[in-house]
Amino acid sequence: GFADIVALFQHFSMPSVVEHELARSRGSLRDPGLLNSLAAQFGKATGSEGALRYALKMMSDEARDKNAPPLRMSDVTEAHARGQFLVAAVFDAFVTIYERRAADLLRIAGEAASANRDLSADLVKRLANEACKAADQVLRMCVRALDYVPAVDLEFGEYLRAIITADAD
């Protein structure tokens, strides 16, 4: 999970890619795309329709059966599948931060109401700046959190508390 977090947030160190994807998705980071996917080429090579893993897949309505109970970590044993819980939690928090920071930009630009228009280049650049800045801050918290976790037998809850401690510190 930690390796996936680092790999995902590294996408945001390339502003031109972030701008391209935000323009394509009309400012959304929740739509499947280059910014929230991992190992697209590997996924396609192994017969998957897209990337190997998507950061928010387990949270999307399309990925879950509406009548099935929510997936629980205690029911999952495969390491990558378990890591998706951590990735989804951290990436969802990041996207929420980005959406809150971008809301006023979209509202001022009047872009939220006009869904049939492309975003202006200036707006895309400002949105990308907010996304890159938030990604850097969240990644730094995730890395600094390693200073606050036990040396062995780390559990997800301990790591998430360490992220909060790292941010507060």
PDB file of N, CA and C in Angstrom, residues 31-114:
ATOM      1  N   ASP A  31     -12.373  10.480 -11.639  1.00  0.00           N
ATOM      2  CA  ASP A  31     -12.552   9.675 -12.846  1.00  0.00           C
ATOM      3  C   ASP A  31     -11.303   8.835 -13.087  1.00  0.00           C
ATOM      4  N   PRO A  32     -11.460   7.555 -13.489  1.00  0.00           N
ATOM      5  CA  PRO A  32     -10.267   6.752 -13.790  1.00  0.00           C
ATOM      6  C   PRO A  32      -9.428   7.414 -14.875  1.00  0.00           C
ATOM      7  N   GLY A  33      -8.139   7.482 -14.641  1.00  0.00           N
ATOM      8  CA  GLY A  33      -7.231   8.105 -15.597  1.00  0.00           C
ATOM      9  C   GLY A  33      -5.793   7.887 -15.175  1.00  0.00           C
ATOM     10  N   LEU A  34      -4.884   8.593 -15.819  1.00  0.00           N
ATOM     11  CA  LEU A  34      -3.459   8.420 -15.537  1.00  0.00           C
ATOM     12  C   LEU A  34      -3.073   8.800 -14.115  1.00  0.00           C
ATOM     13  N   LEU A  35      -3.776   9.758 -13.526  1.00  0.00           N
ATOM     14  CA  LEU A  35      -3.367  10.259 -12.224  1.00  0.00           C
ATOM     15  C   LEU A  35      -3.732   9.341 -11.071  1.00  0.00           C
ATOM     16  N   ASN A  36      -4.757   8.530 -11.221  1.00  0.00           N
ATOM     17  CA  ASN A  36      -5.159   7.662 -10.112  1.00  0.00           C
ATOM     18  C   ASN A  36      -5.046   6.183 -10.456  1.00  0.00           C
ATOM     19  N   SER A  37      -4.220   5.858 -11.441  1.00  0.00           N
ATOM     20  CA  SER A  37      -4.031   4.457 -11.808  1.00  0.00           C
ATOM     21  C   SER A  37      -2.568   4.069 -11.688  1.00  0.00           C
ATOM     22  N   LEU A  38      -2.352   2.790 -11.530  1.00  0.00           N
ATOM     23  CA  LEU A  38      -0.999   2.258 -11.408  1.00  0.00           C
ATOM     24  C   LEU A  38      -0.771   1.164 -12.428  1.00  0.00           C
ATOM     25  N   ALA A  39       0.367   1.176 -13.045  1.00  0.00           N
ATOM     26  CA  ALA A  39       0.824   0.103 -13.938  1.00  0.00           C
ATOM     27  C   ALA A  39      -0.154  -0.166 -15.075  1.00  0.00           C
ATOM     28  N   ALA A  40      -0.493   0.882 -15.811  1.00  0.00           N
ATOM     29  CA  ALA A  40      -1.438   0.727 -16.919  1.00  0.00           C
ATOM     30  C   ALA A  40      -0.900  -0.227 -17.979  1.00  0.00           C
ATOM     31  N   GLN A  41       0.356  -0.073 -18.330  1.00  0.00           N
ATOM     32  CA  GLN A  41       0.922  -0.948 -19.351  1.00  0.00           C
ATOM     33  C   GLN A  41       0.962  -2.393 -18.867  1.00  0.00           C
ATOM     34  N   PHE A  42       1.325  -2.605 -17.609  1.00  0.00           N
ATOM     35  CA  PHE A  42       1.380  -3.960 -17.067  1.00  0.00           C
ATOM     36  C   PHE A  42      -0.015  -4.571 -17.014  1.00  0.00           C
ATOM     37  N   GLY A  43      -0.998  -3.775 -16.617  1.00  0.00           N
ATOM     38  CA  GLY A  43      -2.375  -4.261 -16.562  1.00  0.00           C
ATOM     39  C   GLY A  43      -2.872  -4.710 -17.918  1.00  0.00           C
ATOM     40  N   LYS A  44      -2.600  -3.916 -18.947  1.00  0.00           N
ATOM     41  CA  LYS A  44      -3.018  -4.278 -20.305  1.00  0.00           C
ATOM     42  C   LYS A  44      -2.275  -5.518 -20.792  1.00  0.00           C
ATOM     43  N   ALA A  45      -0.987  -5.615 -20.467  1.00  0.00           N
ATOM     44  CA  ALA A  45      -0.189  -6.759 -20.911  1.00  0.00           C
ATOM     45  C   ALA A  45      -0.643  -8.055 -20.267  1.00  0.00           C
ATOM     46  N   THR A  46      -1.219  -7.967 -19.070  1.00  0.00           N
ATOM     47  CA  THR A  46      -1.681  -9.173 -18.386  1.00  0.00           C
ATOM     48  C   THR A  46      -3.147  -9.476 -18.660  1.00  0.00           C
ATOM     49  N   GLY A  47      -3.752  -8.756 -19.604  1.00  0.00           N
ATOM     50  CA  GLY A  47      -5.117  -9.060 -20.007  1.00  0.00           C
ATOM     51  C   GLY A  47      -6.194  -8.239 -19.337  1.00  0.00           C
ATOM     52  N   SER A  48      -5.821  -7.302 -18.479  1.00  0.00           N
ATOM     53  CA  SER A  48      -6.798  -6.430 -17.846  1.00  0.00           C
ATOM     54  C   SER A  48      -7.240  -5.377 -18.858  1.00  0.00           C
ATOM     55  N   GLU A  49      -8.419  -4.807 -18.633  1.00  0.00           N
ATOM     56  CA  GLU A  49      -8.910  -3.780 -19.552  1.00  0.00           C
ATOM     57  C   GLU A  49      -8.218  -2.441 -19.350  1.00  0.00           C
ATOM     58  N   GLY A  50      -7.585  -2.265 -18.215  1.00  0.00           N
ATOM     59  CA  GLY A  50      -6.918  -0.996 -17.953  1.00  0.00           C
ATOM     60  C   GLY A  50      -5.748  -1.195 -17.034  1.00  0.00           C
ATOM     61  N   ALA A  51      -5.594  -0.271 -16.119  1.00  0.00           N
ATOM     62  CA  ALA A  51      -4.459  -0.309 -15.201  1.00  0.00           C
ATOM     63  C   ALA A  51      -4.553  -1.504 -14.261  1.00  0.00           C
ATOM     64  N   LEU A  52      -3.426  -1.832 -13.682  1.00  0.00           N
ATOM     65  CA  LEU A  52      -3.378  -2.923 -12.718  1.00  0.00           C
ATOM     66  C   LEU A  52      -4.242  -2.598 -11.511  1.00  0.00           C
ATOM     67  N   ARG A  53      -4.141  -1.354 -11.000  1.00  0.00           N
ATOM     68  CA  ARG A  53      -4.945  -0.946  -9.852  1.00  0.00           C
ATOM     69  C   ARG A  53      -5.339   0.516 -10.012  1.00  0.00           C
ATOM     70  N   TYR A  54      -6.532   0.855  -9.529  1.00  0.00           N
ATOM     71  CA  TYR A  54      -6.994   2.235  -9.469  1.00  0.00           C
ATOM     72  C   TYR A  54      -7.137   2.634  -8.004  1.00  0.00           C
ATOM     73  N   ALA A  55      -6.712   3.827  -7.660  1.00  0.00           N
ATOM     74  CA  ALA A  55      -6.690   4.271  -6.277  1.00  0.00           C
ATOM     75  C   ALA A  55      -8.075   4.258  -5.633  1.00  0.00           C
ATOM     76  N   LEU A  56      -9.078   4.632  -6.368  1.00  0.00           N
ATOM     77  CA  LEU A  56     -10.414   4.780  -5.779  1.00  0.00           C
ATOM     78  C   LEU A  56     -11.395   3.711  -6.255  1.00  0.00           C
ATOM     79  N   LYS A  57     -10.908   2.631  -6.859  1.00  0.00           N
ATOM     80  CA  LYS A  57     -11.806   1.632  -7.429  1.00  0.00           C
ATOM     81  C   LYS A  57     -12.747   1.041  -6.383  1.00  0.00           C
ATOM     82  N   MET A  58     -12.226   0.712  -5.222  1.00  0.00           N
ATOM     83  CA  MET A  58     -13.072   0.062  -4.230  1.00  0.00           C
ATOM     84  C   MET A  58     -14.129   1.008  -3.669  1.00  0.00           C
ATOM     85  N   MET A  59     -13.979   2.309  -3.891  1.00  0.00           N
ATOM     86  CA  MET A  59     -14.953   3.267  -3.395  1.00  0.00           C
ATOM     87  C   MET A  59     -15.985   3.651  -4.454  1.00  0.00           C
ATOM     88  N   SER A  60     -15.729   3.295  -5.705  1.00  0.00           N
ATOM     89  CA  SER A  60     -16.644   3.712  -6.767  1.00  0.00           C
ATOM     90  C   SER A  60     -17.903   2.860  -6.765  1.00  0.00           C
ATOM     91  N   ASP A  61     -19.022   3.459  -7.095  1.00  0.00           N
ATOM     92  CA  ASP A  61     -20.296   2.753  -7.133  1.00  0.00           C
ATOM     93  C   ASP A  61     -20.314   1.670  -8.195  1.00  0.00           C
ATOM     94  N   GLU A  62     -19.616   1.905  -9.318  1.00  0.00           N
ATOM     95  CA  GLU A  62     -19.628   0.928 -10.404  1.00  0.00           C
ATOM     96  C   GLU A  62     -18.888  -0.349 -10.016  1.00  0.00           C
ATOM     97  N   ALA A  63     -17.912  -0.242  -9.138  1.00  0.00           N
ATOM     98  CA  ALA A  63     -17.089  -1.402  -8.780  1.00  0.00           C
ATOM     99  C   ALA A  63     -17.761  -2.297  -7.747  1.00  0.00           C
ATOM    100  N   ARG A  64     -18.773  -1.789  -7.072  1.00  0.00           N
ATOM    101  CA  ARG A  64     -19.411  -2.565  -6.017  1.00  0.00           C
ATOM    102  C   ARG A  64     -20.814  -2.973  -6.420  1.00  0.00           C
ATOM    103  N   ASP A  65     -21.201  -4.158  -5.996  1.00  0.00           N
ATOM    104  CA  ASP A  65     -22.577  -4.616  -6.142  1.00  0.00           C
ATOM    105  C   ASP A  65     -23.394  -3.897  -5.072  1.00  0.00           C
ATOM    106  N   LYS A  66     -24.483  -3.271  -5.470  1.00  0.00           N
ATOM    107  CA  LYS A  66     -25.278  -2.460  -4.539  1.00  0.00           C
ATOM    108  C   LYS A  66     -25.859  -3.285  -3.394  1.00  0.00           C
ATOM    109  N   ASN A  67     -26.118  -4.576  -3.636  1.00  0.00           N
ATOM    110  CA  ASN A  67     -26.728  -5.420  -2.616  1.00  0.00           C
ATOM    111  C   ASN A  67     -25.709  -6.137  -1.742  1.00  0.00           C
ATOM    112  N   ALA A  68     -24.451  -6.109  -2.142  1.00  0.00           N
ATOM    113  CA  ALA A  68     -23.410  -6.793  -1.382  1.00  0.00           C
ATOM    114  C   ALA A  68     -22.950  -5.912  -0.222  1.00  0.00           C
ATOM    115  N   PRO A  69     -22.579  -6.551   0.891  1.00  0.00           N
ATOM    116  CA  PRO A  69     -22.048  -5.742   1.994  1.00  0.00           C
ATOM    117  C   PRO A  69     -20.707  -5.144   1.592  1.00  0.00           C
ATOM    118  N   PRO A  70     -20.315  -4.052   2.222  1.00  0.00           N
ATOM    119  CA  PRO A  70     -19.025  -3.435   1.875  1.00  0.00           C
ATOM    120  C   PRO A  70     -17.885  -4.415   2.134  1.00  0.00           C
ATOM    121  N   LEU A  71     -16.867  -4.318   1.326  1.00  0.00           N
ATOM    122  CA  LEU A  71     -15.693  -5.161   1.470  1.00  0.00           C
ATOM    123  C   LEU A  71     -14.991  -4.820   2.776  1.00  0.00           C
ATOM    124  N   ARG A  72     -14.618  -5.850   3.531  1.00  0.00           N
ATOM    125  CA  ARG A  72     -13.935  -5.649   4.805  1.00  0.00           C
ATOM    126  C   ARG A  72     -12.508  -6.148   4.690  1.00  0.00           C
ATOM    127  N   MET A  73     -11.601  -5.450   5.322  1.00  0.00           N
ATOM    128  CA  MET A  73     -10.199  -5.836   5.240  1.00  0.00           C
ATOM    129  C   MET A  73      -9.971  -7.224   5.839  1.00  0.00           C
ATOM    130  N   SER A  74     -10.729  -7.575   6.847  1.00  0.00           N
ATOM    131  CA  SER A  74     -10.547  -8.885   7.468  1.00  0.00           C
ATOM    132  C   SER A  74     -10.923 -10.024   6.520  1.00  0.00           C
ATOM    133  N   ASP A  75     -11.666  -9.733   5.469  1.00  0.00           N
ATOM    134  CA  ASP A  75     -12.061 -10.754   4.499  1.00  0.00           C
ATOM    135  C   ASP A  75     -11.068 -10.882   3.344  1.00  0.00           C
ATOM    136  N   VAL A  76     -10.079 -10.016   3.299  1.00  0.00           N
ATOM    137  CA  VAL A  76      -9.132  -9.984   2.194  1.00  0.00           C
ATOM    138  C   VAL A  76      -7.763 -10.449   2.706  1.00  0.00           C
ATOM    139  N   THR A  77      -7.143 -11.369   1.974  1.00  0.00           N
ATOM    140  CA  THR A  77      -5.847 -11.883   2.413  1.00  0.00           C
ATOM    141  C   THR A  77      -4.708 -11.529   1.461  1.00  0.00           C
ATOM    142  N   GLU A  78      -4.990 -11.299   0.192  1.00  0.00           N
ATOM    143  CA  GLU A  78      -3.937 -11.006  -0.782  1.00  0.00           C
ATOM    144  C   GLU A  78      -3.341  -9.633  -0.474  1.00  0.00           C
ATOM    145  N   ALA A  79      -2.011  -9.547  -0.481  1.00  0.00           N
ATOM    146  CA  ALA A  79      -1.310  -8.332  -0.037  1.00  0.00           C
ATOM    147  C   ALA A  79      -1.695  -7.081  -0.815  1.00  0.00           C
ATOM    148  N   HIS A  80      -1.756  -7.160  -2.147  1.00  0.00           N
ATOM    149  CA  HIS A  80      -2.092  -5.978  -2.943  1.00  0.00           C
ATOM    150  C   HIS A  80      -3.532  -5.549  -2.708  1.00  0.00           C
ATOM    151  N   ALA A  81      -4.415  -6.516  -2.558  1.00  0.00           N
ATOM    152  CA  ALA A  81      -5.817  -6.196  -2.293  1.00  0.00           C
ATOM    153  C   ALA A  81      -5.959  -5.533  -0.924  1.00  0.00           C
ATOM    154  N   ARG A  82      -5.205  -5.992   0.056  1.00  0.00           N
ATOM    155  CA  ARG A  82      -5.246  -5.364   1.382  1.00  0.00           C
ATOM    156  C   ARG A  82      -4.661  -3.949   1.323  1.00  0.00           C
ATOM    157  N   GLY A  83      -3.604  -3.794   0.548  1.00  0.00           N
ATOM    158  CA  GLY A  83      -2.997  -2.475   0.415  1.00  0.00           C
ATOM    159  C   GLY A  83      -3.929  -1.455  -0.206  1.00  0.00           C
ATOM    160  N   GLN A  84      -4.900  -1.935  -1.003  1.00  0.00           N
ATOM    161  CA  GLN A  84      -5.845  -1.007  -1.636  1.00  0.00           C
ATOM    162  C   GLN A  84      -6.692  -0.265  -0.608  1.00  0.00           C
ATOM    163  N   PHE A  85      -6.910  -0.849   0.551  1.00  0.00           N
ATOM    164  CA  PHE A  85      -7.663  -0.147   1.598  1.00  0.00           C
ATOM    165  C   PHE A  85      -6.906   1.109   2.026  1.00  0.00           C
ATOM    166  N   LEU A  86      -5.619   0.958   2.259  1.00  0.00           N
ATOM    167  CA  LEU A  86      -4.801   2.100   2.655  1.00  0.00           C
ATOM    168  C   LEU A  86      -4.727   3.130   1.533  1.00  0.00           C
ATOM    169  N   VAL A  87      -4.484   2.661   0.323  1.00  0.00           N
ATOM    170  CA  VAL A  87      -4.383   3.563  -0.827  1.00  0.00           C
ATOM    171  C   VAL A  87      -5.689   4.329  -1.015  1.00  0.00           C
ATOM    172  N   ALA A  88      -6.807   3.614  -0.934  1.00  0.00           N
ATOM    173  CA  ALA A  88      -8.111   4.269  -1.120  1.00  0.00           C
ATOM    174  C   ALA A  88      -8.356   5.318  -0.046  1.00  0.00           C
ATOM    175  N   ALA A  89      -8.013   5.018   1.194  1.00  0.00           N
ATOM    176  CA  ALA A  89      -8.232   5.975   2.281  1.00  0.00           C
ATOM    177  C   ALA A  89      -7.377   7.229   2.091  1.00  0.00           C
ATOM    178  N   VAL A  90      -6.101   7.031   1.801  1.00  0.00           N
ATOM    179  CA  VAL A  90      -5.196   8.178   1.646  1.00  0.00           C
ATOM    180  C   VAL A  90      -5.544   8.978   0.390  1.00  0.00           C
ATOM    181  N   PHE A  91      -5.794   8.274  -0.723  1.00  0.00           N
ATOM    182  CA  PHE A  91      -6.067   8.994  -1.968  1.00  0.00           C
ATOM    183  C   PHE A  91      -7.414   9.713  -1.900  1.00  0.00           C
ATOM    184  N   ASP A  92      -8.409   9.110  -1.247  1.00  0.00           N
ATOM    185  CA  ASP A  92      -9.700   9.784  -1.092  1.00  0.00           C
ATOM    186  C   ASP A  92      -9.542  11.048  -0.247  1.00  0.00           C
ATOM    187  N   ALA A  93      -8.728  10.984   0.797  1.00  0.00           N
ATOM    188  CA  ALA A  93      -8.473  12.181   1.607  1.00  0.00           C
ATOM    189  C   ALA A  93      -7.805  13.258   0.754  1.00  0.00           C
ATOM    190  N   PHE A  94      -6.822  12.861  -0.047  1.00  0.00           N
ATOM    191  CA  PHE A  94      -6.146  13.813  -0.941  1.00  0.00           C
ATOM    192  C   PHE A  94      -7.132  14.445  -1.919  1.00  0.00           C
ATOM    193  N   VAL A  95      -7.968  13.625  -2.556  1.00  0.00           N
ATOM    194  CA  VAL A  95      -8.923  14.149  -3.540  1.00  0.00           C
ATOM    195  C   VAL A  95      -9.906  15.097  -2.866  1.00  0.00           C
ATOM    196  N   THR A  96     -10.312  14.774  -1.658  1.00  0.00           N
ATOM    197  CA  THR A  96     -11.217  15.662  -0.919  1.00  0.00           C
ATOM    198  C   THR A  96     -10.548  17.006  -0.643  1.00  0.00           C
ATOM    199  N   ILE A  97      -9.283  16.980  -0.265  1.00  0.00           N
ATOM    200  CA  ILE A  97      -8.530  18.229  -0.054  1.00  0.00           C
ATOM    201  C   ILE A  97      -8.486  19.028  -1.355  1.00  0.00           C
ATOM    202  N   TYR A  98      -8.135  18.356  -2.449  1.00  0.00           N
ATOM    203  CA  TYR A  98      -8.070  19.026  -3.753  1.00  0.00           C
ATOM    204  C   TYR A  98      -9.437  19.625  -4.120  1.00  0.00           C
ATOM    205  N   GLU A  99     -10.504  18.861  -3.953  1.00  0.00           N
ATOM    206  CA  GLU A  99     -11.839  19.348  -4.325  1.00  0.00           C
ATOM    207  C   GLU A  99     -12.233  20.578  -3.519  1.00  0.00           C
ATOM    208  N   ARG A 100     -11.889  20.598  -2.251  1.00  0.00           N
ATOM    209  CA  ARG A 100     -12.206  21.769  -1.429  1.00  0.00           C
ATOM    210  C   ARG A 100     -11.398  22.983  -1.862  1.00  0.00           C
ATOM    211  N   ARG A 101     -10.129  22.768  -2.201  1.00  0.00           N
ATOM    212  CA  ARG A 101      -9.292  23.879  -2.660  1.00  0.00           C
ATOM    213  C   ARG A 101      -9.708  24.370  -4.041  1.00  0.00           C
ATOM    214  N   ALA A 102     -10.217  23.479  -4.870  1.00  0.00           N
ATOM    215  CA  ALA A 102     -10.574  23.838  -6.243  1.00  0.00           C
ATOM    216  C   ALA A 102     -11.991  24.377  -6.363  1.00  0.00           C
ATOM    217  N   ALA A 103     -12.814  24.148  -5.370  1.00  0.00           N
ATOM    218  CA  ALA A 103     -14.232  24.531  -5.469  1.00  0.00           C
ATOM    219  C   ALA A 103     -14.411  26.013  -5.750  1.00  0.00           C
ATOM    220  N   ASP A 104     -13.672  26.853  -5.048  1.00  0.00           N
ATOM    221  CA  ASP A 104     -13.831  28.292  -5.272  1.00  0.00           C
ATOM    222  C   ASP A 104     -13.328  28.700  -6.651  1.00  0.00           C
ATOM    223  N   LEU A 105     -12.267  28.054  -7.133  1.00  0.00           N
ATOM    224  CA  LEU A 105     -11.768  28.369  -8.479  1.00  0.00           C
ATOM    225  C   LEU A 105     -12.827  28.034  -9.532  1.00  0.00           C
ATOM    226  N   LEU A 106     -13.441  26.880  -9.397  1.00  0.00           N
ATOM    227  CA  LEU A 106     -14.476  26.473 -10.356  1.00  0.00           C
ATOM    228  C   LEU A 106     -15.703  27.378 -10.254  1.00  0.00           C
ATOM    229  N   ARG A 107     -16.040  27.742  -9.019  1.00  0.00           N
ATOM    230  CA  ARG A 107     -17.208  28.602  -8.824  1.00  0.00           C
ATOM    231  C   ARG A 107     -16.953  29.996  -9.402  1.00  0.00           C
ATOM    232  N   ILE A 108     -15.787  30.562  -9.135  1.00  0.00           N
ATOM    233  CA  ILE A 108     -15.453  31.897  -9.653  1.00  0.00           C
ATOM    234  C   ILE A 108     -15.429  31.886 -11.183  1.00  0.00           C
ATOM    235  N   ALA A 109     -14.879  30.829 -11.747  1.00  0.00           N
ATOM    236  CA  ALA A 109     -14.791  30.737 -13.203  1.00  0.00           C
ATOM    237  C   ALA A 109     -16.126  30.371 -13.835  1.00  0.00           C
ATOM    238  N   GLY A 110     -17.095  29.978 -13.009  1.00  0.00           N
ATOM    239  CA  GLY A 110     -18.402  29.595 -13.540  1.00  0.00           C
ATOM    240  C   GLY A 110     -18.360  28.291 -14.304  1.00  0.00           C
ATOM    241  N   GLU A 111     -17.337  27.497 -14.064  1.00  0.00           N
ATOM    242  CA  GLU A 111     -17.164  26.254 -14.814  1.00  0.00           C
ATOM    243  C   GLU A 111     -18.056  25.136 -14.300  1.00  0.00           C
ATOM    244  N   ALA A 112     -18.420  25.164 -13.036  1.00  0.00           N
ATOM    245  CA  ALA A 112     -19.196  24.060 -12.479  1.00  0.00           C
ATOM    246  C   ALA A 112     -20.563  23.957 -13.143  1.00  0.00           C
ATOM    247  N   ALA A 113     -21.133  25.094 -13.529  1.00  0.00           N
ATOM    248  CA  ALA A 113     -22.473  25.091 -14.111  1.00  0.00           C
ATOM    249  C   ALA A 113     -22.482  24.718 -15.591  1.00  0.00           C
ATOM    250  N   SER A 114     -21.391  24.975 -16.289  1.00  0.00           N
ATOM    251  CA  SER A 114     -21.379  24.730 -17.730  1.00  0.00           C
ATOM    252  C   SER A 114     -20.589  23.463 -18.052  1.00  0.00           C
TER     253      SER A 114
END
